[in-house]
Tab-separated table of C-alpha atoms in Angstrom:
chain	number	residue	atom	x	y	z
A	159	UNK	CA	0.000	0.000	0.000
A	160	UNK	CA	1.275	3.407	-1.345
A	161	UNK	CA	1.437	5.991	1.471
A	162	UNK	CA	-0.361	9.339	1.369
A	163	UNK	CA	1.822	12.189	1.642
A	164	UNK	CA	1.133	15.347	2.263
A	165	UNK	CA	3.721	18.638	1.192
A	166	UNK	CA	3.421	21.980	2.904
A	167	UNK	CA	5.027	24.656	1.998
A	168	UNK	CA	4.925	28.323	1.831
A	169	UNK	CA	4.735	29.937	-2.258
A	170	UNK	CA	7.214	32.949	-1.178
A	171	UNK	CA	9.070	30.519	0.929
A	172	UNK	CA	10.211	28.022	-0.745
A	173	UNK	CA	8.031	27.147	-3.770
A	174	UNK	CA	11.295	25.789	-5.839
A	175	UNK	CA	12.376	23.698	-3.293
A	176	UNK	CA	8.965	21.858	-2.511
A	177	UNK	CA	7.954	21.620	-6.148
A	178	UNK	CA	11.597	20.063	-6.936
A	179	UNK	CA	10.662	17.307	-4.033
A	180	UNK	CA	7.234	16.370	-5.540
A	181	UNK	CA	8.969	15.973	-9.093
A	182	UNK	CA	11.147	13.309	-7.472
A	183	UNK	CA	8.802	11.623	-4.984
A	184	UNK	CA	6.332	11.479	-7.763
A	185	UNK	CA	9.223	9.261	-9.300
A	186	UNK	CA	8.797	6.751	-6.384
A	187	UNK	CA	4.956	6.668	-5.136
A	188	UNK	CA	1.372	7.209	-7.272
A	189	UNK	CA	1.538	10.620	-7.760
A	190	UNK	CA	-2.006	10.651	-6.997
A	191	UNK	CA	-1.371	9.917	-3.265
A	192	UNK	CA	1.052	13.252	-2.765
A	193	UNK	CA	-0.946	16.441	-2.082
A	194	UNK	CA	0.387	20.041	-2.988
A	195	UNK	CA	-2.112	22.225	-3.105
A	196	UNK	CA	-1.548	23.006	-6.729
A	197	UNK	CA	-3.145	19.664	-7.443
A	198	UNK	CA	-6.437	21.158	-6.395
A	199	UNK	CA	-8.872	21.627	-9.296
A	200	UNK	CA	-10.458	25.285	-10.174
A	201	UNK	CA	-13.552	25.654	-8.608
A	202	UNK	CA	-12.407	23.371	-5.750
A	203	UNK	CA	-14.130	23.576	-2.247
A	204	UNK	CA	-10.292	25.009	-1.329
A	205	UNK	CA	-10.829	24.634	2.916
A	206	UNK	CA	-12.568	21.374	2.506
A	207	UNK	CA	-9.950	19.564	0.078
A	208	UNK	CA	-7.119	21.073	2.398
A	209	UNK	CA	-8.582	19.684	5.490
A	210	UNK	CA	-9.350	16.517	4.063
A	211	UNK	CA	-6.078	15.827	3.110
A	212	UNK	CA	-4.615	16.675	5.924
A	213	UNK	CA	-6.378	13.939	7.604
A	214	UNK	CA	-6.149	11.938	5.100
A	215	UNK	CA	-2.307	11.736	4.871
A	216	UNK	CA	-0.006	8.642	6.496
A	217	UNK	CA	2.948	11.923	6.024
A	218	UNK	CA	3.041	15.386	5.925
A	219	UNK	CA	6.627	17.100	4.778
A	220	UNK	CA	6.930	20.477	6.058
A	221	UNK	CA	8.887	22.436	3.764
A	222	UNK	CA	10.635	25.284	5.813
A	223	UNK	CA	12.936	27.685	4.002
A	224	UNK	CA	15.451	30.383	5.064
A	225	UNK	CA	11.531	32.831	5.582
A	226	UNK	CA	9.363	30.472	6.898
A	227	UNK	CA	9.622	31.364	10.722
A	228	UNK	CA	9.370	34.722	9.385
A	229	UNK	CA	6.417	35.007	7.815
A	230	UNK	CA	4.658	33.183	10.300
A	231	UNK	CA	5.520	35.158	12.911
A	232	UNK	CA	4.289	38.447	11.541
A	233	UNK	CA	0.766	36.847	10.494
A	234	UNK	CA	1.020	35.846	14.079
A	235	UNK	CA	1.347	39.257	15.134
A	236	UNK	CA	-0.975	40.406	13.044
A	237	UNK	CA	-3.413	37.995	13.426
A	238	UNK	CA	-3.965	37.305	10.044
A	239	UNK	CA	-5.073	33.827	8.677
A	240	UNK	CA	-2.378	31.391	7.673
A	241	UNK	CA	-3.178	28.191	5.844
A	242	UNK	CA	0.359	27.546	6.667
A	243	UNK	CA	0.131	27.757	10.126
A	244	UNK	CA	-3.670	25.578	9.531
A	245	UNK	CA	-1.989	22.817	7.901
A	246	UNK	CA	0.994	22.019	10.940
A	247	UNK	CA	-1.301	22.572	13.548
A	248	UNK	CA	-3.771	19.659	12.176
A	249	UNK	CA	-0.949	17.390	11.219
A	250	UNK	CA	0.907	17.922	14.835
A	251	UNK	CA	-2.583	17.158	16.486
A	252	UNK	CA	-2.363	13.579	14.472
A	253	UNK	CA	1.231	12.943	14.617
A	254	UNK	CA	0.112	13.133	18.228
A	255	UNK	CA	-2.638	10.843	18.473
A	256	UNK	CA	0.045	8.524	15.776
A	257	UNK	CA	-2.355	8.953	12.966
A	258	UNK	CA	0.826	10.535	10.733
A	259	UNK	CA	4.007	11.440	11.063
A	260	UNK	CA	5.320	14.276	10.330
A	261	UNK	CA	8.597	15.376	9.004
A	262	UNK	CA	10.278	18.974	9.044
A	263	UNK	CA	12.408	19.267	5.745
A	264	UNK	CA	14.783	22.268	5.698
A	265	UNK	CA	15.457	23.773	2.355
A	266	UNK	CA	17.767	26.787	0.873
A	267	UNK	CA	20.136	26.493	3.660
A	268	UNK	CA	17.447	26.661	6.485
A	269	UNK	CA	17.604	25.643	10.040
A	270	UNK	CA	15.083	24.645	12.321
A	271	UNK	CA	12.710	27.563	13.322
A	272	UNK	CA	13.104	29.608	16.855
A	273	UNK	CA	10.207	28.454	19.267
A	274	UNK	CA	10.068	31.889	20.276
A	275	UNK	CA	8.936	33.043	17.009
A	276	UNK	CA	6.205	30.052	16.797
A	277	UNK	CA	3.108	30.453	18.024
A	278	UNK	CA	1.838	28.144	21.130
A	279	UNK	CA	-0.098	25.569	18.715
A	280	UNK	CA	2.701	24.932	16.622
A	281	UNK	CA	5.441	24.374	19.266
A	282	UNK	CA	5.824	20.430	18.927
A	283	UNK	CA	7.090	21.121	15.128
A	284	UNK	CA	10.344	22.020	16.821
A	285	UNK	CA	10.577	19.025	19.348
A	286	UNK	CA	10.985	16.511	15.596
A	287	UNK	CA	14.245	15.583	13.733
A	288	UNK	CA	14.323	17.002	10.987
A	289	UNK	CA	15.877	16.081	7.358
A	290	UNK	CA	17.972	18.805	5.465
A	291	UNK	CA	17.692	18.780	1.375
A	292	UNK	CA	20.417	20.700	-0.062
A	293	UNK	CA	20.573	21.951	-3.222
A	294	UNK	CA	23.632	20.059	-4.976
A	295	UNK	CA	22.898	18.063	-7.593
A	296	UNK	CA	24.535	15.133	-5.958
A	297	UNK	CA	23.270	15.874	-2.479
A	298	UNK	CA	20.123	16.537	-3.424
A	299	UNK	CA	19.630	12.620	-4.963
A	300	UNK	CA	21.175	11.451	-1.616
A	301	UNK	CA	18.644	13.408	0.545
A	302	UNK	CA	16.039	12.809	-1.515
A	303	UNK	CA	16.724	8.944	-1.431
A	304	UNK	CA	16.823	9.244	2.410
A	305	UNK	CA	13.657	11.096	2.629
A	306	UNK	CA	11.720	8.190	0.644
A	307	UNK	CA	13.737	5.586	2.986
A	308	UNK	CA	11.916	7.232	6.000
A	309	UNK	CA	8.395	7.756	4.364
A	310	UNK	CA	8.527	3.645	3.489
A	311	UNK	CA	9.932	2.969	7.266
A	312	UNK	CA	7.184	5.110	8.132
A	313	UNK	CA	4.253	2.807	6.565
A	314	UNK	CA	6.279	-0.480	7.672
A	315	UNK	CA	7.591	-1.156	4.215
A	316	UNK	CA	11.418	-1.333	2.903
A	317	UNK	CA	12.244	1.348	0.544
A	318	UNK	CA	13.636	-0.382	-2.486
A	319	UNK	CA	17.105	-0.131	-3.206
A	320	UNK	CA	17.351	3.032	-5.379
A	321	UNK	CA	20.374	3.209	-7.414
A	322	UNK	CA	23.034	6.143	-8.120
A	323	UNK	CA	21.638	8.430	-10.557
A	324	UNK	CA	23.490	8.296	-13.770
A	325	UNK	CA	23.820	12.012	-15.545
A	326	UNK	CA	20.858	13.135	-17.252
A	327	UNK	CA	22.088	13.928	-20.819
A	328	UNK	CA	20.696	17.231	-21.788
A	329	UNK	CA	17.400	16.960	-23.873
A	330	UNK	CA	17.110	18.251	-27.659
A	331	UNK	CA	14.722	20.871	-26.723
A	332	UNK	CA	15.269	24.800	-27.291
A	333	UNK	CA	16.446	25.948	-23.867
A	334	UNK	CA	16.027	29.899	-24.579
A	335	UNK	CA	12.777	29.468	-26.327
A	336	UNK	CA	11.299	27.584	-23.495
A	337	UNK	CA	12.785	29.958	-20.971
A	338	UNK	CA	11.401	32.431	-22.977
A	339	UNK	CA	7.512	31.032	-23.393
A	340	UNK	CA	8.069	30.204	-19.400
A	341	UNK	CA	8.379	33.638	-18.534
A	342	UNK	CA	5.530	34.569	-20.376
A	343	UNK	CA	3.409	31.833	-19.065
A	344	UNK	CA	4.627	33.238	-15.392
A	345	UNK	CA	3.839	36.739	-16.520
A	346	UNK	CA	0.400	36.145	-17.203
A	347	UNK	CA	-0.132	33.476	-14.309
A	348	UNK	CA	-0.672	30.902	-16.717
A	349	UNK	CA	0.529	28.428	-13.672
A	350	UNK	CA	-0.404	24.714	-15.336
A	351	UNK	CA	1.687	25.657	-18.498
A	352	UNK	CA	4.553	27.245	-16.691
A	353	UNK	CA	5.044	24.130	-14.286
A	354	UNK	CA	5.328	22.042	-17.338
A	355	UNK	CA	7.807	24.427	-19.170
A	356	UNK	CA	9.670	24.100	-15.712
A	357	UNK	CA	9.735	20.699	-15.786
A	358	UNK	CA	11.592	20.824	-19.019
A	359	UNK	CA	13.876	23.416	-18.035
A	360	UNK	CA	15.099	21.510	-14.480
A	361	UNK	CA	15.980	18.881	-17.152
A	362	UNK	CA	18.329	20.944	-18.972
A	363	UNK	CA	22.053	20.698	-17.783
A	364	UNK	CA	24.215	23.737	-17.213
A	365	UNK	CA	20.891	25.814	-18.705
A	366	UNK	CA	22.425	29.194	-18.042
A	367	UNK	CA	24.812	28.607	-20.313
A	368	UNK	CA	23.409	27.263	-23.173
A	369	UNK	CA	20.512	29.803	-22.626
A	370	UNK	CA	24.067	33.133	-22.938
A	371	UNK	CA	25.596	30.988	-26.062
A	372	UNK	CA	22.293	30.970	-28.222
A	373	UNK	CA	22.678	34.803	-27.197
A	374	UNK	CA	24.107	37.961	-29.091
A	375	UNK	CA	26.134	40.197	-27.477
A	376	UNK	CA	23.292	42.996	-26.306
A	377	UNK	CA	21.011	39.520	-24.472
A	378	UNK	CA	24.270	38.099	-23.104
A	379	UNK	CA	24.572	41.832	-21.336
A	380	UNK	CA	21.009	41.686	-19.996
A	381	UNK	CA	20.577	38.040	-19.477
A	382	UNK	CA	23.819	38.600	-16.676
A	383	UNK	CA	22.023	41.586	-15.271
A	384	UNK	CA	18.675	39.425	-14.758
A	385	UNK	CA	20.596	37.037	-13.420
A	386	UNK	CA	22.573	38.785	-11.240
A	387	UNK	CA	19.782	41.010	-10.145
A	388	UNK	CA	17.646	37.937	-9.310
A	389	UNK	CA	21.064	36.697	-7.097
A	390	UNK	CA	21.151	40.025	-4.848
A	391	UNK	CA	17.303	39.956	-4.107
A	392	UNK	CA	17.838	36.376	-3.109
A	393	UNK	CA	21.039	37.821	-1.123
A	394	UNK	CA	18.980	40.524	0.283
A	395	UNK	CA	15.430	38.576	1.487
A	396	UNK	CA	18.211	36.024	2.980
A	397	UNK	CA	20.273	38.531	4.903
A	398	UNK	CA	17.367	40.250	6.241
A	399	UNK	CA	16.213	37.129	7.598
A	400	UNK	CA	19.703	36.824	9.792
A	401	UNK	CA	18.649	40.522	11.096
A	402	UNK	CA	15.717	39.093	12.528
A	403	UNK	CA	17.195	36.126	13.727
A	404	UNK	CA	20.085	37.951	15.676
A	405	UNK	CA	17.835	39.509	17.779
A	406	UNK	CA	16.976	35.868	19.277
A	407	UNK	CA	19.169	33.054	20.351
A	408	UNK	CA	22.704	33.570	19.814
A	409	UNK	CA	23.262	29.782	19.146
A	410	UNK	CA	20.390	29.763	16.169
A	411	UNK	CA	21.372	32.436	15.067
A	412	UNK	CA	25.468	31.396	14.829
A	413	UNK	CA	24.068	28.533	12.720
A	414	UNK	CA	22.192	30.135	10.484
A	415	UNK	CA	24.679	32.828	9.816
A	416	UNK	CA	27.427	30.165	8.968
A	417	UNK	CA	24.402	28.752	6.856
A	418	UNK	CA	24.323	31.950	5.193
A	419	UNK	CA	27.776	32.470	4.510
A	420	UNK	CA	28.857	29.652	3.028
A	421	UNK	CA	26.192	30.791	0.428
A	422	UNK	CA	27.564	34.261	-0.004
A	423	UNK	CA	31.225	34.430	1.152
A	424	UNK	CA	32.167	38.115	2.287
A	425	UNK	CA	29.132	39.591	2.141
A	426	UNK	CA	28.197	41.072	5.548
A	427	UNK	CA	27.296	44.711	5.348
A	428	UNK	CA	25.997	45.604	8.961
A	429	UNK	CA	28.140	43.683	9.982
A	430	UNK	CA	25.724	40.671	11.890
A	431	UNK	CA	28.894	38.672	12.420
A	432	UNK	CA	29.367	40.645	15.533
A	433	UNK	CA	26.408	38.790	16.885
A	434	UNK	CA	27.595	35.370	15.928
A	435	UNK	CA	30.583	35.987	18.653
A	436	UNK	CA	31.099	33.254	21.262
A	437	UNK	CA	32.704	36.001	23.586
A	438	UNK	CA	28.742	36.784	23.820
A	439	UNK	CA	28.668	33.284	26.008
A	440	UNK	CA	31.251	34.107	28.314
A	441	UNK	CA	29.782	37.807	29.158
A	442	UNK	CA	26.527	38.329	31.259
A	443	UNK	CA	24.329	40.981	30.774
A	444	UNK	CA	24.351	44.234	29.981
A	445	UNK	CA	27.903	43.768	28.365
A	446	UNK	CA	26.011	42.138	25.215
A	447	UNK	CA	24.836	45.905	24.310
């Protein structure tokens, strides 16, 4: 018997990351027994089909990014709805009662989220082991071969043996035309057609540069500038996350800051590697100000 597994994940979070995993698991189980909420049809009862699933599930991945914690914490604050928040809080309340297990996946670099930043109904999410994906080709296969290991010990079944990927050779399609009708799909939130352009383009090795050398000159210039553009705001969204977290525990926030600078070597404007000082162990308070 197939499990039922159930991904959630936040869209400015990590949307990447979580629709990367279902591509793979979908590999492995009936992709009719994983939920993402993408698979829910227009017109669907949208609350209804959630919670169902949800209780439905033998699994539920949650996907937590660099942001997660984040966001979370200001709907918290400002009391705003979160299906988010929804979804964890039903699946904790089974994993209690041993209905479903469920499994923290840290994406992008993540660690696991500050309890202080959590609110109360949510708290046993950070009390769970949970399994880091990274974003290396190579790693990624390993983690992801773990993760389906667990979901099948899980469900009392042995996961088969999966072997060592072999490289993908690069498919014959037209990389910078399909980049180029993916972008336009995105632009006009044409969402079913630009997952399946996606698809393609994961597929593609070393796509950035066969994407510059179909290029003249003038595209090369701008298709570096989009690129590098895109790289900073990344840069930026992550950075500002370490602000937050160096207001909180100095040990969480050490780990994510190494985290983050293994990602972007020398970058540290403010500088928040002030905070990530063990001297700040050794001293009592006020001396931290």
């Amino acid at each position: 018997m197939m499990p039922k597994i159930f991904i959630s994940y936040r869209r400015k979070d990590s949307l990447l990351h979580a629709g990367r995993i279902f591509d793979q698991l979908a590999l492995r189980f009936d992709p009719k027994d994983i939920f993402m909420d993408f698979t829910i049809p227009t017109g669907g009862d949208f609350p209804q089909i959630l919670q169902n699933a949800v209780t439905s599930c033998d699994v539920c991945l949650v996907i937590i990014g660099m942001n997660w914690e984040n966001i979370i914490y200001q709907r918290t604050i400002e009391n705003a709805d979160d299906w988010v928040r929804y979804e964890v809080k039903m699946a904790l309340q089974r994993h209690t009662d041993k209905k479903c297990v469920v499994m923290p996946i840290l994406v992008g670099g993540a660690t696991m989220p500050d309890i202080k930043l959590l609110p109360d109904d949510i708290h046993k999410l950070n009390d769970l082991h949970a399994l880091s994906v990274r974003d290396f080709q190579r790693d990624f296969h390993n983690d992801i071969a773990q993760l389906v290991a667990d979901i099948h010990a899980v469900v009392g079944k042995s996961a088969p043996a999966m072997p060592t990927p072999a490289p993908t050779p690069s498919p014959k399609i037209d990389a910078n035309a399909t980049f180029l009708l993916f972008e336009e799909a995105r632009s006009a939130k044409n969402w079913d057609e630009a997952r399946q352009l996606l698809a393609q383009l994961r597929s593609v090795d070393n796509l950035s540069v066969i994407i510059a050398s179909t290029l003249d000159d003038d595209e090369k210039e701008l298709w570096e500038a989009i690129n590098h553009e895109a790289f900073q705001k990344k840069r930026d969204e992550d950075y500002q996350f370490l602000r937050i977290r160096a207001k909180g525990d100095k040990k969480r926030f050490r780990t994510a800051f190494d985290a983050f600078s293994r990602t972007y070597p020398h970058y540290d404007p403010d500088p928040l590697g002030h905070f990530a000082s063990r001297a700040y162990d050794l001293l009592p308070q006020p001396f931290e100000w």
